[in-house]
PDB file of C-alpha atoms in Angstrom:
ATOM      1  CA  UNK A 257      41.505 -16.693-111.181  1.00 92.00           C
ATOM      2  CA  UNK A 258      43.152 -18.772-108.122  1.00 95.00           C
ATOM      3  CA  UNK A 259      40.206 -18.101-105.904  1.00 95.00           C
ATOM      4  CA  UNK A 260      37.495 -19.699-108.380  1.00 96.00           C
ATOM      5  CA  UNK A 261      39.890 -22.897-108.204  1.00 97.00           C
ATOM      6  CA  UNK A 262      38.847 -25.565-106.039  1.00 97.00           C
ATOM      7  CA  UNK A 263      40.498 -26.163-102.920  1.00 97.00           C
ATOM      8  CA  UNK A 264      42.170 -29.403-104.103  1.00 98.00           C
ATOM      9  CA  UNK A 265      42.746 -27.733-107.876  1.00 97.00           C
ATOM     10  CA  UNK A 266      44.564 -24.595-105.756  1.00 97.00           C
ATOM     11  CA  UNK A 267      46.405 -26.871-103.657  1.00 97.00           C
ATOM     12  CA  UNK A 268      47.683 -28.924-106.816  1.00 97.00           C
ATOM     13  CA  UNK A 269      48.915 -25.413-108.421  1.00 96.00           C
ATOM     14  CA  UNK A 270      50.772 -24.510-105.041  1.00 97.00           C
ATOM     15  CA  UNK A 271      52.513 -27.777-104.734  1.00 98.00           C
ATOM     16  CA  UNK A 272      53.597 -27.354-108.563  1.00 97.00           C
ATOM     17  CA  UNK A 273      56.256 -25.811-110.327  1.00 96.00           C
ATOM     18  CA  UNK A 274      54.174 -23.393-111.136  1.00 93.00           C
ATOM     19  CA  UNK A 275      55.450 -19.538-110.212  1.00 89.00           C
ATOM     20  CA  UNK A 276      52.142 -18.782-108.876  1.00 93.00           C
ATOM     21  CA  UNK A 277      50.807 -19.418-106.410  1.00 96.00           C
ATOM     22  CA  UNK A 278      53.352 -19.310-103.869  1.00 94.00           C
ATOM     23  CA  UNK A 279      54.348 -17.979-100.029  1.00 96.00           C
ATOM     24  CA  UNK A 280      52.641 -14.359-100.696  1.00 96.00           C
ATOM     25  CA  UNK A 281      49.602 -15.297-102.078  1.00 97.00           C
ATOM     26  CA  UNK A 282      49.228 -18.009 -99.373  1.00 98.00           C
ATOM     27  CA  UNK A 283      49.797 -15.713 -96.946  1.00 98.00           C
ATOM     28  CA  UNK A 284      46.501 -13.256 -98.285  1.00 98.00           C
ATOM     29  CA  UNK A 285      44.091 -16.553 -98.244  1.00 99.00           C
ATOM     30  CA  UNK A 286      45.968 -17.346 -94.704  1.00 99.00           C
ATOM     31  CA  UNK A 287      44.376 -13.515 -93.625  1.00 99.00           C
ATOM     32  CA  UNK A 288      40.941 -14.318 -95.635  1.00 99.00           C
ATOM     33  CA  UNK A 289      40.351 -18.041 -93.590  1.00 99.00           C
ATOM     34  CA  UNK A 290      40.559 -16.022 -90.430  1.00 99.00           C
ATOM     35  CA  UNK A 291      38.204 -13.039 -91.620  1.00 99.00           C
ATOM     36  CA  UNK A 292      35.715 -15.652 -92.612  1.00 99.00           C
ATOM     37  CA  UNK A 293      36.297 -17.464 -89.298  1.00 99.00           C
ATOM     38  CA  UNK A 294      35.190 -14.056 -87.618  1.00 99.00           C
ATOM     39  CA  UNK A 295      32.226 -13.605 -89.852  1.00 99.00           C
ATOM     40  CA  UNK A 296      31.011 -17.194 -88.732  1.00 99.00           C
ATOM     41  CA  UNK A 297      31.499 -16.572 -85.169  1.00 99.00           C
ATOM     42  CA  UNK A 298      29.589 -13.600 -85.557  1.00 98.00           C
ATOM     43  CA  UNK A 299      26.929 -14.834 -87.743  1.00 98.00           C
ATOM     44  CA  UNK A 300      26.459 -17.669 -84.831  1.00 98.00           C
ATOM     45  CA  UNK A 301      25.970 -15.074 -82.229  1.00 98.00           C
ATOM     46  CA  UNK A 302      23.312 -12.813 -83.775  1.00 98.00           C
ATOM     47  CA  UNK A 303      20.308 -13.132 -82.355  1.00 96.00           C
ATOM     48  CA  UNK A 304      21.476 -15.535 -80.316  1.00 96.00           C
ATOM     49  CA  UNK A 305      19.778 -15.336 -76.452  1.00 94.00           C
ATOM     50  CA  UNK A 306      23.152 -14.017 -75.687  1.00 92.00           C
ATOM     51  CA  UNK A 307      23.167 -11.290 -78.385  1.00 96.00           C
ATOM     52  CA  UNK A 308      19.536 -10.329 -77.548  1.00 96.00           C
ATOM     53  CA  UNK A 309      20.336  -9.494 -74.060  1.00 96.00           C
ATOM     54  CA  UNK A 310      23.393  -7.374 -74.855  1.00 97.00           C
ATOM     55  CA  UNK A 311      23.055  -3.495 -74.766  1.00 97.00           C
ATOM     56  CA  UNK A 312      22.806  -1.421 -77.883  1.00 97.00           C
ATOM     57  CA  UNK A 313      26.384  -0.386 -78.504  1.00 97.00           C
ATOM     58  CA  UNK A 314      27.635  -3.785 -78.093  1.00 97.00           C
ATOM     59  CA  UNK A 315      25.001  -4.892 -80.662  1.00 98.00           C
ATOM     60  CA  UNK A 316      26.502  -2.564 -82.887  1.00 98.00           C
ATOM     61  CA  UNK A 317      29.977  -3.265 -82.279  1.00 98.00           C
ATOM     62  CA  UNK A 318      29.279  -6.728 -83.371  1.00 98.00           C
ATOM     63  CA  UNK A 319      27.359  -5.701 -86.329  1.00 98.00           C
ATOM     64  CA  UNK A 320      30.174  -3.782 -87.611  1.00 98.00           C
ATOM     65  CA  UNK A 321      32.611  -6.293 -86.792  1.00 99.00           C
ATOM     66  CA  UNK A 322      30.819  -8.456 -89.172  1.00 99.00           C
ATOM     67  CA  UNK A 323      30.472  -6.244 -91.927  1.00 99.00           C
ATOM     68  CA  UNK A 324      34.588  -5.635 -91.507  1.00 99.00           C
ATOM     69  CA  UNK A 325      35.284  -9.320 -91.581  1.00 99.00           C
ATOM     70  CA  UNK A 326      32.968  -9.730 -94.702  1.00 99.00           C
ATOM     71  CA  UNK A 327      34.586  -7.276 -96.518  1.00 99.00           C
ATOM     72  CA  UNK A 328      38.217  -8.268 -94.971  1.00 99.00           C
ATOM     73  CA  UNK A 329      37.503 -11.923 -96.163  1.00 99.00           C
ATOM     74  CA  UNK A 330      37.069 -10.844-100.152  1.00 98.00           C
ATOM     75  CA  UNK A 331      39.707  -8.139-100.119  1.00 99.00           C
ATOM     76  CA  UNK A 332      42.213 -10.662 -98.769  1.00 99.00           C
ATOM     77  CA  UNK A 333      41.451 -12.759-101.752  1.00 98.00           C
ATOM     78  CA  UNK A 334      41.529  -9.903-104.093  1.00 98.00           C
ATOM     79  CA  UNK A 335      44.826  -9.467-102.894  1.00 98.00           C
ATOM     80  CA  UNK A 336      45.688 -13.093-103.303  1.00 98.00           C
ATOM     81  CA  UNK A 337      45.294 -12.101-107.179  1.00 97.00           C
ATOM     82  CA  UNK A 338      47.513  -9.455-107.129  1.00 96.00           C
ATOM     83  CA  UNK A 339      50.188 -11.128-105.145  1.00 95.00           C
ATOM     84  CA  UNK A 340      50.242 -13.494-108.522  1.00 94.00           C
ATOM     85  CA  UNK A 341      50.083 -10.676-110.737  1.00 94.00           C
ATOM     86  CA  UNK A 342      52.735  -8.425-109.321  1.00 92.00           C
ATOM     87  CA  UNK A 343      54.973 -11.589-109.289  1.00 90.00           C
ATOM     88  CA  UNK A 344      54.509 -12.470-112.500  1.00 91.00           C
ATOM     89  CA  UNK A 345      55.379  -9.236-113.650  1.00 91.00           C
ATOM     90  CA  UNK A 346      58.344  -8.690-111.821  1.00 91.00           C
ATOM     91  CA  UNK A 347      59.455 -12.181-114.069  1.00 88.00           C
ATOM     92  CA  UNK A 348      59.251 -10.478-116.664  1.00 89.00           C
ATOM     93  CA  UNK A 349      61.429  -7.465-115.640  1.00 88.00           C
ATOM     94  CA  UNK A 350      64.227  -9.814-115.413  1.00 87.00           C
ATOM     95  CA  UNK A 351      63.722 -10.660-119.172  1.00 90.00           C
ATOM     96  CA  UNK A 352      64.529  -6.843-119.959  1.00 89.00           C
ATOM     97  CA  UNK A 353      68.100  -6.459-122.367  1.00 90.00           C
ATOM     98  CA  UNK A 354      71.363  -5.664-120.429  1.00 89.00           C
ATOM     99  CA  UNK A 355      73.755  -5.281-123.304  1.00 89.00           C
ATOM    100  CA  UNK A 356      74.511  -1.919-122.934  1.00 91.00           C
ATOM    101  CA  UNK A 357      75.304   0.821-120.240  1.00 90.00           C
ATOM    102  CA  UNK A 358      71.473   2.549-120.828  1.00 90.00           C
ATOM    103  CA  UNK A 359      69.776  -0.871-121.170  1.00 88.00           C
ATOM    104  CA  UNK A 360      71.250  -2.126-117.730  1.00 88.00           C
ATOM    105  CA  UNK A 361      70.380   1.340-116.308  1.00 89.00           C
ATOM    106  CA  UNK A 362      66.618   0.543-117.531  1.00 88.00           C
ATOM    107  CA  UNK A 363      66.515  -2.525-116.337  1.00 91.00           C
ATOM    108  CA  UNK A 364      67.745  -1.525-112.904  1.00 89.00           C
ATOM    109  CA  UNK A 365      65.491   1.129-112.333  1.00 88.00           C
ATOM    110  CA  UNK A 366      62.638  -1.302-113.449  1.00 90.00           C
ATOM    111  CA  UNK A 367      63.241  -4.033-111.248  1.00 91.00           C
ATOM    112  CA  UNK A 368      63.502  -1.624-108.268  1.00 88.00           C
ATOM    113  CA  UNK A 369      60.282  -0.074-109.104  1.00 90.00           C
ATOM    114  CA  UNK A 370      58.872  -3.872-109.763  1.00 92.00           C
ATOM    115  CA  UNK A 371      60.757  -5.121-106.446  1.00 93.00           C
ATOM    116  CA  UNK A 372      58.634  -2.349-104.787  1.00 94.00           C
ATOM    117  CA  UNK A 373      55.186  -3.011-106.367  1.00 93.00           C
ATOM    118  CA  UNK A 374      55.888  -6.525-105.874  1.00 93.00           C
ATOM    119  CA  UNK A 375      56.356  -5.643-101.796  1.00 96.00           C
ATOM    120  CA  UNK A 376      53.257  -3.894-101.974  1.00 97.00           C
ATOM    121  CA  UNK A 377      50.633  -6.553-101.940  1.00 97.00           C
ATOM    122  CA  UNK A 378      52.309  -8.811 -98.944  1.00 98.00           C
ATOM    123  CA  UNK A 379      52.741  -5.851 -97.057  1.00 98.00           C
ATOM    124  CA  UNK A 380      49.347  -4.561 -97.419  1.00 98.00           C
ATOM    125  CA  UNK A 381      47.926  -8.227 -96.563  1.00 99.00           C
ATOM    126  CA  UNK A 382      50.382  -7.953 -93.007  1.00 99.00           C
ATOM    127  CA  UNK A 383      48.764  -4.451 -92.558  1.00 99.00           C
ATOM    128  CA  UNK A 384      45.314  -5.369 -93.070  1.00 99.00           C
ATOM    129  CA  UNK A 385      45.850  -8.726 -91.201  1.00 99.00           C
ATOM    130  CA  UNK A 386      47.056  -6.311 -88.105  1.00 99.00           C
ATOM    131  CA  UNK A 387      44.076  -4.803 -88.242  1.00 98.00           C
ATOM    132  CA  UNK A 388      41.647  -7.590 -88.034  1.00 99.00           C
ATOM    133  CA  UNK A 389      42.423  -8.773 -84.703  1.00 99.00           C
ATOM    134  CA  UNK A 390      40.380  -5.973 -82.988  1.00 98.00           C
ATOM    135  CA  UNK A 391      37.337  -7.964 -84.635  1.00 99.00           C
ATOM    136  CA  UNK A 392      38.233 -11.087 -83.787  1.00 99.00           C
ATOM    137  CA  UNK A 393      39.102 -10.540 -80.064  1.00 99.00           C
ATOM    138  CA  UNK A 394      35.359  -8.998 -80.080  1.00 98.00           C
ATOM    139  CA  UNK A 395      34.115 -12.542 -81.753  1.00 98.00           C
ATOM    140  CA  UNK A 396      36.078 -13.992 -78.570  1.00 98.00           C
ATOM    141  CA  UNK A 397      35.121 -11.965 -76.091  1.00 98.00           C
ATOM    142  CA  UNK A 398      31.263 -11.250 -77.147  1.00 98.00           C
ATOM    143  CA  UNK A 399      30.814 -14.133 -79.586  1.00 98.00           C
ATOM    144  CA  UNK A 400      28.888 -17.129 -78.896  1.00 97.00           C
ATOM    145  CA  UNK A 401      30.596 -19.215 -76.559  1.00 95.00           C
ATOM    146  CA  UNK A 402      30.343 -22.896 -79.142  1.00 97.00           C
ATOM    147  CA  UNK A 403      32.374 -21.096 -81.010  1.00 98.00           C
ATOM    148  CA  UNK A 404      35.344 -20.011 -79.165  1.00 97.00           C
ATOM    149  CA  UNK A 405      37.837 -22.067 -80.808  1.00 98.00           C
ATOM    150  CA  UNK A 406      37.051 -20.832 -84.114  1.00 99.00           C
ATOM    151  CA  UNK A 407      37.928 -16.999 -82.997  1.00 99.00           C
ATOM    152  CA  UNK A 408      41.376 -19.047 -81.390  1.00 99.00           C
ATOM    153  CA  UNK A 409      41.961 -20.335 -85.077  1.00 99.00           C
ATOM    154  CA  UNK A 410      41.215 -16.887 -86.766  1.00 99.00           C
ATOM    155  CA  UNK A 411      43.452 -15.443 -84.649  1.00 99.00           C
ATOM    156  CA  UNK A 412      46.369 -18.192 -84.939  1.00 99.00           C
ATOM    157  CA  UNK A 413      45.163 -17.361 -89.042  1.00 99.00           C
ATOM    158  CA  UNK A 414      46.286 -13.876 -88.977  1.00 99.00           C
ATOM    159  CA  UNK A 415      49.081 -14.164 -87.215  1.00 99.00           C
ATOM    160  CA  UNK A 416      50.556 -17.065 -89.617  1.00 99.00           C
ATOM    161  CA  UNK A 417      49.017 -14.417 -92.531  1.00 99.00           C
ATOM    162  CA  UNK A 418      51.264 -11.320 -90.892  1.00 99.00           C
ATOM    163  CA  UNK A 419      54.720 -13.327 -90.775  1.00 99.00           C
ATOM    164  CA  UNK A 420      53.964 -15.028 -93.579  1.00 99.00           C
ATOM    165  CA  UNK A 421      53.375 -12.029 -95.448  1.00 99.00           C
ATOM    166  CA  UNK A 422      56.498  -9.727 -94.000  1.00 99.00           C
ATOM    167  CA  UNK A 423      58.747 -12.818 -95.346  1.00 98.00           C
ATOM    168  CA  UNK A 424      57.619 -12.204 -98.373  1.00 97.00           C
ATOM    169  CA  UNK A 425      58.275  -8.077 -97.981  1.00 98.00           C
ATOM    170  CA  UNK A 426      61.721  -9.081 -97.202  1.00 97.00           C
ATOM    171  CA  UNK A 427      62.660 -11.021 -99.995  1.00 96.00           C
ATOM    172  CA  UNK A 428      61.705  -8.606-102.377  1.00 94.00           C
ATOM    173  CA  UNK A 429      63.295  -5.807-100.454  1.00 95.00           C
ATOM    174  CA  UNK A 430      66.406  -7.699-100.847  1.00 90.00           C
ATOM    175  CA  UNK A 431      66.236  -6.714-104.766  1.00 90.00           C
ATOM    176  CA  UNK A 432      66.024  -2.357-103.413  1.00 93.00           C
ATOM    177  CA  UNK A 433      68.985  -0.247-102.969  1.00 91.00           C
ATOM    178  CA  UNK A 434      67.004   2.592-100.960  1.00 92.00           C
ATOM    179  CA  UNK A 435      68.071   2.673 -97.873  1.00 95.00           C
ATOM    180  CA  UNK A 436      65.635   4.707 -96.500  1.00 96.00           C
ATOM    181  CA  UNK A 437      62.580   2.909 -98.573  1.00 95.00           C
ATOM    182  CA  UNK A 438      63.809  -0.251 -96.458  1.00 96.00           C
ATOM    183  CA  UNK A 439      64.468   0.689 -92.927  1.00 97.00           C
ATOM    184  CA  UNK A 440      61.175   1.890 -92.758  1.00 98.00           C
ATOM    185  CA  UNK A 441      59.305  -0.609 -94.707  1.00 98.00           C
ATOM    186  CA  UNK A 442      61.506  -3.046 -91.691  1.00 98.00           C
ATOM    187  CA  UNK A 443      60.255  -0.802 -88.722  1.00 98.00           C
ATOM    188  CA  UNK A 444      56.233  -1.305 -89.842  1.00 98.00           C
ATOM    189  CA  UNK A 445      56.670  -5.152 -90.296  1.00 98.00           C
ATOM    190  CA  UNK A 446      58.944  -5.952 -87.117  1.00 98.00           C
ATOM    191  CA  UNK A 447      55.665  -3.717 -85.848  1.00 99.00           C
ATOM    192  CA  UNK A 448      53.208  -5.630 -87.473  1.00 99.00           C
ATOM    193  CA  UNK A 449      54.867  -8.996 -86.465  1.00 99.00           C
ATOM    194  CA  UNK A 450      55.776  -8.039 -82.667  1.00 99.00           C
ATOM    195  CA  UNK A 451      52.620  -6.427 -81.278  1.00 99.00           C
ATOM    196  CA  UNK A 452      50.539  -9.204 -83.434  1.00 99.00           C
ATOM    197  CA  UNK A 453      51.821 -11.824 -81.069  1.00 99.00           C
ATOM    198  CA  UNK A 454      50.689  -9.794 -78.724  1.00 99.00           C
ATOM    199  CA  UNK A 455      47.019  -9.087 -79.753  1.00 99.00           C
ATOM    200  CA  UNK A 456      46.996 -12.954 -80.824  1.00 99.00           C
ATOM    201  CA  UNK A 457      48.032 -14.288 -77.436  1.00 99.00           C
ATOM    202  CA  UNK A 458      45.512 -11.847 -76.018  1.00 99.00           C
ATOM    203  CA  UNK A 459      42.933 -13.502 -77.681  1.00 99.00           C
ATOM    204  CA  UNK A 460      43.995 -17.221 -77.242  1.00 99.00           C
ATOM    205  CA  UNK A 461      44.230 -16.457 -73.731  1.00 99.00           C
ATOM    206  CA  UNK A 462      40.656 -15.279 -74.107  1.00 98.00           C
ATOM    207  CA  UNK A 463      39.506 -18.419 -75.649  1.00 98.00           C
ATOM    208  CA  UNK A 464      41.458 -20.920 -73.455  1.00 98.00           C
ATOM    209  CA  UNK A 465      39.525 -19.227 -70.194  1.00 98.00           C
ATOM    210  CA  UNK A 466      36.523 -20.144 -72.051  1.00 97.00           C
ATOM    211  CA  UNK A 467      36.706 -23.544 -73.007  1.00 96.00           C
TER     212      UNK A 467
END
């Protein structure tokens, strides 16, 4: 598994001429470094003099927002792993017969259903990436205040893990014929990619008021 490699050992493999990993699943690991990045800010901030004197709800908002960055951080990963697997099995699509009219018909409908699995995992990782910034502007606003930059970098994190990610939607889009199936797949990650900035310079101008 990529994530039990070590960071130089994962590096190595990316810089190789090796299929996997590549832009996708570097994109999912992008999305992961930031979770973890919240879950440190928070875990810094409880019980903290700071924490202590906040009100119940806000101790609770922060509670949760650690539990979501915990489980963000090790889904992210997970779908790191399926970024490779997806890939490598849309490879193998391309290694179906094309000799006759049926076989090329096969292997057309399979690599649009493969292009589309394939899609999946980046676009879930841009999704989920979206989401995460309403925990880390909470580790910027409410977290402690040593840490500051590290909610900046989190959120710099996700936003490199959203583009990143919708790059790789688009390339495998390229490969599907439905119309449809693309515009709207398009209209989610210009979304995703547009109001991100947004929520990321939001937060960075959040942490630059603080430092």
């Amino acid at each position: 598994m990529l994530q039990n490699l070590t960071i130089k050992s994962f590096i190595d493999k990316l810089a190789s001429n090796s299929p996997v990993p590549g832009g996708g699943g570097v994109a999912a690991l992008a999305a992961s470094l930031g979770s973890a990045l919240g879950s440190m800010v928070f875990n810094l901030t409880i019980g903290k003099k700071t924490y202590n004197e906040y009100d119940e709800y806000m101790k609770a908002e922060i509670l949760n927002s650690l539990n979501e960055t915990n489980i963000n951080k090790d889904e992210f990963l997970s779908l790191m792993e399926k970024d490779a697997e997806e890939f490598l099995e849309l490879m193998n699509m391309f290694k179906l017969p094309k000799n006759t009219e049926e076989e090329k018909y096969i292997r057309e409908t399979k690599l649009e259903e493969g292009y589309k699995k394939a899609l999946e995992i980046p676009f879930n990782v841009a999704e989920k990436a979206f989401k995460m910034y309403k925990y880390i502007e909470i580790s910027a606003k409410y977290g402690n205040k040593n840490a500051i930059s590290d909610s900046g970098v989190a959120a710099l994190l996700l936003q490199a893990a959203i583009e990143s990610a919708v790059l790789n939607v688009k390339i495998n889009l390229s490969g599907i014929k439905d119309e449809e199936y693309k515009e709207n797949i398009n209209k989610k990650c210009t979304y995703f990619v547009n109001e991100g900035l947004k929520l990321k310079e939001n937060i960075m101008n959040i942490v630059n008021s603080k430092l």
